Amino acid sequence: MKCRKCSQKAVINMRQHKLALCSVHFHQWMIEQTQRFIEKYRMFSPNDRVLVAVSGGKDSLSLWDILWQLGYAVDGVYIGLGIDGGFGYSQKSQALCEKFAEQRGLKLIVVNAPEKIGLTIPELASVTQRGKNKPCSVCGLTKRHILNQVALEGNYTVLATGHNLDDEVAVLLGNTLNWNVGYLYRQSPVMPARHEGLVRKVKPLCRFYEREMAAYALVRGIEYIYEECPHAEGSTTIYYKSLLNQLEADRPGAKLSFYLAFLQAKEKGLFASTYDDEGVGAGGETLYTCPSCGGPTTVEGLCAFCRMVEKVK
Ligand code: AMP
Ligand code: FES
Ligand code: ZN
Ligand code: ZN
């Protein structure tokens, strides 16, 4: 297979775009496409101070690499979660983020969640849920809270995450199967700051397939953690991803068109009559201010994160 632009050997064939590219032209294409998506969805401009949330995985480190090459003012943040899984998952991820930042002379903020809370994420889960469930939901709550707080405290105007198309489509399928209208209304490449104390969130990689991100990391020689979080095993998201991979194998482009058609339908007003944007939360609720952290909350009083921390104290 030859590169469409220069006839050198192609490193990737993107069937959904009918496009094969060599490493040089694939690199260039990824950078240009990302800039296009940033503009198309009005994610941010060169005047913004961008904070990218890095997990040590291929998507978020590649995102940081791309935004850096595009010339944006972009710092990184890594949250230590205290997850081991028998191979030092959190430790290894942090070391890779630090190495990445050091090699490029970029600023990385490291926040150690167990130091803040007094417990690791798995410990926190076993205390708050009596060990019944996976730690993923308390982990998600903790990450969202800390990321937003770090962005606000550092006067960043945007928080960028490395969610790729496969991630977004798996979430979309789950929300559609349950007709979770509130979440569908909220799922978007850009989440505006709906309330004081909330920072704008963007997903510049939301139109790239996971295999494109893996190819990008390879082409750029980015060292990242191959292992998934040890708690992700057996998750519904992984199940949806495998179903979607079967669909994609039979119909190249199915994931992308499912996602793009969803965004278009929303732009035309699907769900909009149910959920008004003015001062109203994703589930249609009014948002209040948490008296402890100043963050937004759907009920009056402490936010979900502060309530959880209060409970374990
Ligand atoms: P996940 O929820 O693990 O699929 O991760 C989605 C995105 O959240 C990643 O692409 C990162 O941008 C961000 N993220 C995940 N884990 C961390 C972490 N430990 N520290 C900072 N950001 C993270
Ligand atoms: Fe949080 Fe896996 S990354 S539980
Ligand atoms: Zn080429
Ligand atoms: Zn709070």
Short mmCIF file of C-alpha atoms and ligand atoms in Angstrom, two decimals:
data_model
loop_
_atom_site.label_atom_id
_atom_site.label_comp_id
_atom_site.label_asym_id
_atom_site.label_seq_id
_atom_site.Cartn_x
_atom_site.Cartn_y
_atom_site.Cartn_z
CA MET A 1 0.00 0.00 0.00
CA LYS A 2 1.36 3.40 -1.03
CA CYS A 3 0.95 6.85 0.47
CA ARG A 4 -1.67 8.85 -1.42
CA LYS A 5 0.48 11.99 -1.23
CA CYS A 6 4.02 10.82 -2.06
CA SER A 7 3.85 7.13 -3.12
CA GLN A 8 6.23 6.04 -0.33
CA LYS A 9 5.24 2.99 1.70
CA ALA A 10 2.09 3.71 3.72
CA VAL A 11 2.15 3.08 7.50
CA ILE A 12 -1.62 3.27 7.88
CA ASN A 13 -4.66 2.64 5.72
CA MET A 14 -7.76 4.44 6.99
CA ARG A 15 -10.54 2.60 5.21
CA GLN A 16 -13.25 4.94 6.47
CA HIS A 17 -11.45 7.88 4.81
CA LYS A 18 -10.19 5.80 1.85
CA LEU A 19 -6.80 7.20 2.72
CA ALA A 20 -3.40 5.52 3.10
CA LEU A 21 -0.44 7.63 4.28
CA CYS A 22 3.29 7.31 4.95
CA SER A 23 4.65 8.28 8.38
CA VAL A 24 5.53 11.85 7.33
CA HIS A 25 2.17 12.57 5.75
CA PHE A 26 0.20 10.77 8.47
CA HIS A 27 1.90 12.93 11.10
CA GLN A 28 1.06 16.05 9.10
CA TRP A 29 -2.54 14.90 8.53
CA MET A 30 -3.13 14.28 12.26
CA ILE A 31 -1.86 17.75 13.18
CA GLU A 32 -3.96 19.46 10.49
CA GLN A 33 -7.09 17.49 11.33
CA THR A 34 -6.77 18.31 15.04
CA GLN A 35 -6.48 22.01 14.26
CA ARG A 36 -9.55 21.70 12.02
CA PHE A 37 -11.58 20.07 14.81
CA ILE A 38 -10.43 22.69 17.34
CA GLU A 39 -11.75 25.40 15.03
CA LYS A 40 -14.87 23.59 13.87
CA TYR A 41 -16.13 22.96 17.41
CA ARG A 42 -14.75 26.30 18.71
CA MET A 43 -12.72 24.53 21.39
CA PHE A 44 -10.13 27.24 22.07
CA SER A 45 -7.93 29.85 20.43
CA PRO A 46 -4.21 30.73 20.70
CA ASN A 47 -5.12 33.17 23.52
CA ASP A 48 -6.39 30.37 25.75
CA ARG A 49 -4.33 28.74 28.48
CA VAL A 50 -4.88 25.03 27.94
CA LEU A 51 -4.41 22.31 30.54
CA VAL A 52 -4.23 18.78 29.18
CA ALA A 53 -5.11 15.89 31.47
CA VAL A 54 -2.57 13.13 30.91
CA SER A 55 -2.96 9.57 32.11
CA GLY A 56 0.28 8.16 30.66
CA GLY A 57 -1.73 6.44 27.91
CA LYS A 58 -1.27 6.91 24.17
CA ASP A 59 -4.24 9.23 23.62
CA SER A 60 -3.56 11.91 26.19
CA LEU A 61 0.23 11.98 25.63
CA SER A 62 -0.33 12.20 21.86
CA LEU A 63 -2.83 15.00 22.42
CA TRP A 64 -0.26 16.93 24.43
CA ASP A 65 2.31 16.33 21.68
CA ILE A 66 -0.07 17.58 18.97
CA LEU A 67 -1.17 20.72 20.85
CA TRP A 68 2.46 21.51 21.65
CA GLN A 69 3.40 21.21 17.98
CA LEU A 70 0.45 23.40 17.01
CA GLY A 71 2.00 26.08 19.24
CA TYR A 72 -0.71 26.30 21.93
CA ALA A 73 0.21 27.32 25.48
CA VAL A 74 -0.36 23.93 27.02
CA ASP A 75 0.65 22.48 30.38
CA GLY A 76 -0.15 18.95 31.59
CA VAL A 77 -1.70 17.53 34.73
CA TYR A 78 -1.37 13.99 36.03
CA ILE A 79 -3.40 12.67 38.96
CA GLY A 80 -1.84 9.87 40.99
CA LEU A 81 -4.56 7.44 42.03
CA GLY A 82 -2.60 4.88 44.02
CA ILE A 83 -3.58 1.97 41.76
CA ASP A 84 -1.07 -0.88 41.66
CA GLY A 85 -2.67 -3.94 40.02
CA GLY A 86 0.50 -5.95 40.66
CA PHE A 87 2.56 -3.91 38.20
CA GLY A 88 2.63 -0.41 39.68
CA TYR A 89 0.02 1.01 37.27
CA SER A 90 -0.11 4.53 38.77
CA GLN A 91 3.63 4.76 39.42
CA LYS A 92 4.50 3.64 35.90
CA SER A 93 1.97 6.02 34.30
CA GLN A 94 3.31 8.97 36.30
CA ALA A 95 6.93 8.19 35.34
CA LEU A 96 5.97 8.13 31.64
CA CYS A 97 4.17 11.49 31.89
CA GLU A 98 7.18 12.99 33.67
CA LYS A 99 9.58 11.65 31.06
CA PHE A 100 7.42 13.00 28.23
CA ALA A 101 7.29 16.49 29.78
CA GLU A 102 11.00 16.53 30.56
CA GLN A 103 11.99 15.53 27.02
CA ARG A 104 10.03 18.48 25.61
CA GLY A 105 10.66 21.00 28.37
CA LEU A 106 6.94 21.16 29.21
CA LYS A 107 5.32 21.85 32.57
CA LEU A 108 3.58 18.92 34.26
CA ILE A 109 1.50 19.37 37.40
CA VAL A 110 1.30 16.21 39.51
CA VAL A 111 -1.46 15.81 42.07
CA ASN A 112 -1.42 12.86 44.41
CA ALA A 113 -5.05 12.00 45.18
CA PRO A 114 -4.26 9.62 48.11
CA GLU A 115 -2.34 12.46 49.81
CA LYS A 116 -5.34 14.75 49.47
CA ILE A 117 -7.94 12.22 50.56
CA GLY A 118 -5.90 10.04 52.90
CA LEU A 119 -6.76 6.87 50.97
CA THR A 120 -5.86 5.34 47.61
CA ILE A 121 -8.68 5.06 45.06
CA PRO A 122 -9.18 1.29 45.66
CA GLU A 123 -9.23 1.93 49.44
CA LEU A 124 -11.67 4.79 48.99
CA ALA A 125 -13.93 2.53 46.95
CA SER A 126 -13.89 -0.25 49.51
CA VAL A 127 -14.77 2.21 52.32
CA THR A 128 -17.53 4.08 50.50
CA GLN A 129 -19.02 1.09 48.69
CA ARG A 130 -18.16 -1.57 51.24
CA GLY A 131 -16.05 -3.27 48.58
CA LYS A 132 -19.07 -4.21 46.50
CA ASN A 133 -18.22 -2.47 43.25
CA LYS A 134 -15.28 -1.58 41.10
CA PRO A 135 -13.50 1.64 42.06
CA CYS A 136 -14.20 3.21 38.64
CA SER A 137 -17.07 5.45 39.70
CA VAL A 138 -15.30 6.96 42.76
CA CYS A 139 -12.19 7.23 40.60
CA GLY A 140 -14.11 9.14 37.91
CA LEU A 141 -15.65 11.45 40.50
CA THR A 142 -12.22 12.13 42.06
CA LYS A 143 -10.53 12.76 38.70
CA ARG A 144 -13.26 15.14 37.49
CA HIS A 145 -13.15 17.08 40.74
CA ILE A 146 -9.37 17.41 40.96
CA LEU A 147 -8.93 18.22 37.26
CA ASN A 148 -11.47 21.01 37.45
CA GLN A 149 -9.91 22.37 40.63
CA VAL A 150 -6.36 22.34 39.26
CA ALA A 151 -7.54 24.12 36.10
CA LEU A 152 -9.35 26.82 38.09
CA GLU A 153 -6.54 27.37 40.57
CA GLY A 154 -3.99 27.66 37.77
CA ASN A 155 -6.17 30.10 35.80
CA TYR A 156 -6.40 27.78 32.83
CA THR A 157 -9.29 28.60 30.50
CA VAL A 158 -9.73 25.10 29.02
CA LEU A 159 -9.24 21.53 30.18
CA ALA A 160 -8.48 19.05 27.37
CA THR A 161 -8.82 15.29 27.69
CA GLY A 162 -7.65 12.49 25.40
CA HIS A 163 -11.02 10.82 24.70
CA ASN A 164 -10.91 9.32 21.20
CA LEU A 165 -13.70 8.27 18.84
CA ASP A 166 -13.86 4.72 20.20
CA ASP A 167 -14.32 6.12 23.73
CA GLU A 168 -17.02 8.56 22.65
CA VAL A 169 -18.92 6.03 20.56
CA ALA A 170 -18.91 3.46 23.38
CA VAL A 171 -20.41 6.09 25.70
CA LEU A 172 -22.90 7.08 23.01
CA LEU A 173 -24.02 3.48 22.54
CA GLY A 174 -24.50 3.03 26.28
CA ASN A 175 -26.47 6.26 26.60
CA THR A 176 -28.60 5.37 23.57
CA LEU A 177 -29.38 1.85 24.77
CA ASN A 178 -30.68 3.39 27.99
CA TRP A 179 -32.10 6.52 26.31
CA ASN A 180 -30.28 8.51 28.90
CA VAL A 181 -31.42 11.83 27.49
CA GLY A 182 -29.61 14.02 30.03
CA TYR A 183 -26.26 12.45 29.21
CA LEU A 184 -26.95 12.47 25.47
CA TYR A 185 -27.72 16.16 25.66
CA ARG A 186 -24.44 16.78 27.45
CA GLN A 187 -22.16 14.50 25.38
CA SER A 188 -20.21 16.80 23.08
CA PRO A 189 -16.69 17.67 21.84
CA VAL A 190 -17.01 20.86 23.91
CA MET A 191 -18.59 21.22 27.32
CA PRO A 192 -18.93 24.94 28.08
CA ALA A 193 -18.40 26.18 31.64
CA ARG A 194 -22.09 26.11 32.63
CA HIS A 195 -21.56 27.51 36.08
CA GLU A 196 -19.13 29.55 38.11
CA GLY A 197 -16.41 27.24 39.39
CA LEU A 198 -16.51 25.04 36.30
CA VAL A 199 -13.91 25.14 33.56
CA ARG A 200 -14.63 24.52 29.84
CA LYS A 201 -13.83 20.94 28.80
CA VAL A 202 -12.80 19.86 25.32
CA LYS A 203 -12.00 16.60 23.53
CA PRO A 204 -9.88 17.45 20.47
CA LEU A 205 -9.33 13.75 19.58
CA CYS A 206 -13.01 12.82 19.52
CA ARG A 207 -12.99 12.16 15.77
CA PHE A 208 -9.88 9.96 15.67
CA TYR A 209 -10.13 6.18 15.85
CA GLU A 210 -8.16 4.45 18.57
CA ARG A 211 -5.96 2.76 15.95
CA GLU A 212 -5.11 6.16 14.49
CA MET A 213 -4.00 7.31 17.93
CA ALA A 214 -1.90 4.16 18.40
CA ALA A 215 -0.30 4.74 14.99
CA TYR A 216 0.38 8.38 15.87
CA ALA A 217 2.13 7.45 19.14
CA LEU A 218 4.22 4.89 17.24
CA VAL A 219 5.18 7.29 14.45
CA ARG A 220 6.19 9.93 17.00
CA GLY A 221 8.05 7.46 19.23
CA ILE A 222 5.92 8.35 22.26
CA GLU A 223 6.50 6.01 25.18
CA TYR A 224 3.20 5.25 26.89
CA ILE A 225 1.69 2.70 29.25
CA TYR A 226 0.31 -0.26 27.25
CA GLU A 227 -1.63 -1.76 30.11
CA GLU A 228 -5.19 -0.62 30.76
CA CYS A 229 -6.18 0.27 34.29
CA PRO A 230 -6.39 -3.12 36.11
CA HIS A 231 -9.93 -2.26 37.24
CA ALA A 232 -11.21 -1.72 33.68
CA GLU A 233 -11.31 -5.46 32.98
CA GLY A 234 -14.81 -6.75 32.35
CA SER A 235 -16.31 -3.24 32.18
CA THR A 236 -19.38 -2.42 30.14
CA THR A 237 -17.35 0.08 28.12
CA ILE A 238 -14.96 -2.66 26.99
CA TYR A 239 -17.95 -4.82 26.06
CA TYR A 240 -19.49 -2.01 23.97
CA LYS A 241 -16.13 -1.37 22.32
CA SER A 242 -15.86 -4.99 21.23
CA LEU A 243 -19.41 -4.91 19.80
CA LEU A 244 -18.59 -1.71 17.93
CA ASN A 245 -15.38 -3.25 16.59
CA GLN A 246 -17.42 -6.08 15.07
CA LEU A 247 -19.70 -3.55 13.44
CA GLU A 248 -16.77 -1.51 12.15
CA ALA A 249 -15.10 -4.63 10.68
CA ASP A 250 -18.19 -5.27 8.53
CA ARG A 251 -18.90 -1.64 7.78
CA PRO A 252 -15.79 0.57 7.77
CA GLY A 253 -16.72 4.03 8.98
CA ALA A 254 -19.74 2.87 11.02
CA LYS A 255 -18.39 4.29 14.29
CA LEU A 256 -17.55 7.64 12.78
CA SER A 257 -20.90 8.03 11.02
CA PHE A 258 -22.81 7.00 14.17
CA TYR A 259 -20.98 9.72 16.09
CA LEU A 260 -21.18 12.44 13.44
CA ALA A 261 -24.86 11.82 12.72
CA PHE A 262 -25.49 12.10 16.48
CA LEU A 263 -23.70 15.46 16.65
CA GLN A 264 -25.66 16.70 13.62
CA ALA A 265 -28.98 15.59 15.09
CA LYS A 266 -28.14 17.45 18.28
CA GLU A 267 -27.23 20.56 16.34
CA LYS A 268 -30.67 20.40 14.75
CA GLY A 269 -32.19 20.53 18.21
CA LEU A 270 -32.63 16.90 19.22
CA PHE A 271 -33.09 16.89 23.04
CA ALA A 272 -32.89 20.71 23.16
CA SER A 273 -36.56 21.19 23.93
CA THR A 274 -36.19 18.93 26.97
CA TYR A 275 -33.07 20.61 28.34
CA ASP A 276 -32.70 24.34 28.38
CA ASP A 277 -29.13 25.59 28.71
CA GLU A 278 -29.74 28.71 30.79
CA GLY A 279 -28.63 28.04 34.37
CA VAL A 280 -29.75 24.47 34.04
CA GLY A 281 -27.62 21.36 34.56
CA ALA A 282 -27.22 18.32 32.38
CA GLY A 283 -30.06 16.48 34.03
CA GLY A 284 -32.23 19.57 33.78
CA GLU A 285 -31.46 20.61 37.37
CA THR A 286 -30.35 23.96 38.74
CA LEU A 287 -26.73 24.03 39.91
CA TYR A 288 -25.66 25.27 43.38
CA THR A 289 -22.24 26.11 44.81
CA CYS A 290 -20.55 23.68 47.21
CA PRO A 291 -19.74 25.56 50.45
CA SER A 292 -16.57 23.54 50.98
CA CYS A 293 -14.77 23.58 47.61
CA GLY A 294 -16.72 26.23 45.70
CA GLY A 295 -17.46 23.74 42.94
CA PRO A 296 -20.89 23.23 41.39
CA THR A 297 -23.36 20.72 42.75
CA THR A 298 -26.83 19.56 41.78
CA VAL A 299 -28.13 19.56 45.36
CA GLU A 300 -27.80 22.30 47.96
CA GLY A 301 -24.92 21.65 50.39
CA LEU A 302 -21.69 19.71 49.85
CA CYS A 303 -20.87 18.42 46.35
CA ALA A 304 -20.60 14.66 45.73
CA PHE A 305 -16.80 14.71 46.08
CA CYS A 306 -16.77 16.67 49.35
CA ARG A 307 -19.54 14.46 50.73
CA MET A 308 -17.46 11.37 49.92
CA VAL A 309 -14.34 12.82 51.56
CA GLU A 310 -16.37 13.92 54.60
CA LYS A 311 -17.69 10.35 54.94
CA VAL A 312 -14.26 8.70 55.04
CA LYS A 313 -12.78 11.22 57.52
P1 AMP B 1 -10.25 7.27 30.87
O1 AMP B 1 -11.40 7.74 31.66
O2 AMP B 1 -9.23 6.50 31.67
O3 AMP B 1 -10.60 6.64 29.56
O4 AMP B 1 -9.45 8.60 30.48
C1 AMP B 1 -10.02 9.59 29.71
C2 AMP B 1 -9.15 10.82 29.75
O5 AMP B 1 -9.09 11.31 31.08
C3 AMP B 1 -7.70 10.58 29.35
O6 AMP B 1 -7.52 10.66 27.96
C4 AMP B 1 -7.01 11.70 30.08
O7 AMP B 1 -7.13 12.90 29.34
C5 AMP B 1 -7.81 11.83 31.36
N1 AMP B 1 -7.20 11.04 32.47
C6 AMP B 1 -7.40 9.74 32.77
N2 AMP B 1 -6.69 9.36 33.85
C7 AMP B 1 -6.02 10.46 34.26
C8 AMP B 1 -5.09 10.73 35.33
N3 AMP B 1 -4.73 9.78 36.20
N4 AMP B 1 -4.59 11.98 35.44
C9 AMP B 1 -4.96 12.96 34.57
N5 AMP B 1 -5.81 12.75 33.56
C10 AMP B 1 -6.33 11.53 33.38
FE1 FES B 2 -9.77 4.82 37.79
FE2 FES B 2 -9.28 2.58 36.62
S1 FES B 2 -8.44 4.51 36.17
S2 FES B 2 -10.48 2.85 38.35
ZN ZN B 3 3.68 10.35 2.02
ZN ZN B 4 -17.21 20.34 47.09
#
